[in-house]
mmCIF file of C-alpha atoms in Angstrom:
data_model
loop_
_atom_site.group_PDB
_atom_site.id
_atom_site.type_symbol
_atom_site.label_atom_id
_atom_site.label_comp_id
_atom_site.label_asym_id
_atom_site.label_seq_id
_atom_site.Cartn_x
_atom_site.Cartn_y
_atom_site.Cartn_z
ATOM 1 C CA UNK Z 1 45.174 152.255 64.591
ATOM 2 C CA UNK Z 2 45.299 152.962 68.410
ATOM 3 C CA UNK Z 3 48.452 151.112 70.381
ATOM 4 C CA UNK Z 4 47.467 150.192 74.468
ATOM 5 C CA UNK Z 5 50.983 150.643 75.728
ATOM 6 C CA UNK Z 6 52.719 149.004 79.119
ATOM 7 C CA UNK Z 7 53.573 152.848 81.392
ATOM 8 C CA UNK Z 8 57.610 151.446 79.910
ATOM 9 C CA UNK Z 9 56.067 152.170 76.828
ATOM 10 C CA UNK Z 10 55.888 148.367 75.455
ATOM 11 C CA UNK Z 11 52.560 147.447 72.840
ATOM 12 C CA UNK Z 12 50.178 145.487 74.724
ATOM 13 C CA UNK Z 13 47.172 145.610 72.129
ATOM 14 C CA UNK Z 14 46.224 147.258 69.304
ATOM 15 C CA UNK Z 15 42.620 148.432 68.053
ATOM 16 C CA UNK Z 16 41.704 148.962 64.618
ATOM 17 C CA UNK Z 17 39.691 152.044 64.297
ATOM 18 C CA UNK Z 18 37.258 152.833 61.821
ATOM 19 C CA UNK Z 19 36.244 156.923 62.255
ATOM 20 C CA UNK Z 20 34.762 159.377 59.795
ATOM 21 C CA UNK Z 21 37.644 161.908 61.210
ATOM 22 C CA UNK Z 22 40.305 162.806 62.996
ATOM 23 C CA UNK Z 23 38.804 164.542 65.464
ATOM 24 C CA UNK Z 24 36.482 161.001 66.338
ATOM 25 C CA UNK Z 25 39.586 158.793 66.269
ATOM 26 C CA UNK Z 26 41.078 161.178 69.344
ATOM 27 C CA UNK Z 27 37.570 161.052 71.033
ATOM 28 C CA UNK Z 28 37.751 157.239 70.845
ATOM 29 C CA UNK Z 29 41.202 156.756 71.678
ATOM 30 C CA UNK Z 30 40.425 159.045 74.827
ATOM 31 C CA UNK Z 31 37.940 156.568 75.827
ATOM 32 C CA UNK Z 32 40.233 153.532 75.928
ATOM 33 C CA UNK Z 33 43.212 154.939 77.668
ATOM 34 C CA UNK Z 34 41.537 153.687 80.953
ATOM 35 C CA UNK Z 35 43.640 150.240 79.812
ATOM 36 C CA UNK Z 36 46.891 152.272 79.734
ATOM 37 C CA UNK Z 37 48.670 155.026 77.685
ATOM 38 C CA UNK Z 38 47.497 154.749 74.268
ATOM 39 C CA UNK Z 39 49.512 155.909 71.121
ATOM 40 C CA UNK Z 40 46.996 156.727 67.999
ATOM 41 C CA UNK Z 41 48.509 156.646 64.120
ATOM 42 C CA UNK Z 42 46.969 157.017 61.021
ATOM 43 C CA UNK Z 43 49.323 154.935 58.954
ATOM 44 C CA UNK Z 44 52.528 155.946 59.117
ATOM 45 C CA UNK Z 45 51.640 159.329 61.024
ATOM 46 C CA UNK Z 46 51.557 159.794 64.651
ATOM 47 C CA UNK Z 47 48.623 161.448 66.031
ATOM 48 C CA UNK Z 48 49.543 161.830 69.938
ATOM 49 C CA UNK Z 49 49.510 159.758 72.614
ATOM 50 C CA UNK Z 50 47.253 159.610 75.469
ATOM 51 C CA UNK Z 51 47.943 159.156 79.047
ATOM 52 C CA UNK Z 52 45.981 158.814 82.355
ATOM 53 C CA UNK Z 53 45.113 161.995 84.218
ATOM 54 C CA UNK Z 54 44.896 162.435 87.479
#
């Protein structure tokens, strides 16, 4: 599950991912964090979050 967060770190949206691996679910979250920070989990674990860089 991906979170698109306010900068305050509210949840704005969230997207349901469907990805054979990790390693695809970061790639995708990556390419949504153009709408804001996003925070990735995998249940109940964290993954990272992503920001904007400039």
């Amino acid at each position: 599950m991906a979170f698109i967060l306010t900068f305050e770190g509210s949840v704005v949206s969230s997207i349901e991912l469907y990805c054979a691996d990790e390693a695809e679910a970061i790639e995708r979250a990556n390419a949504i964090v153009a709408d804001g920070p996003v925070e990735l989990w995998d249940g109940p674990r964290r993954i990272g979050r992503f920001n904007l860089t400039p």
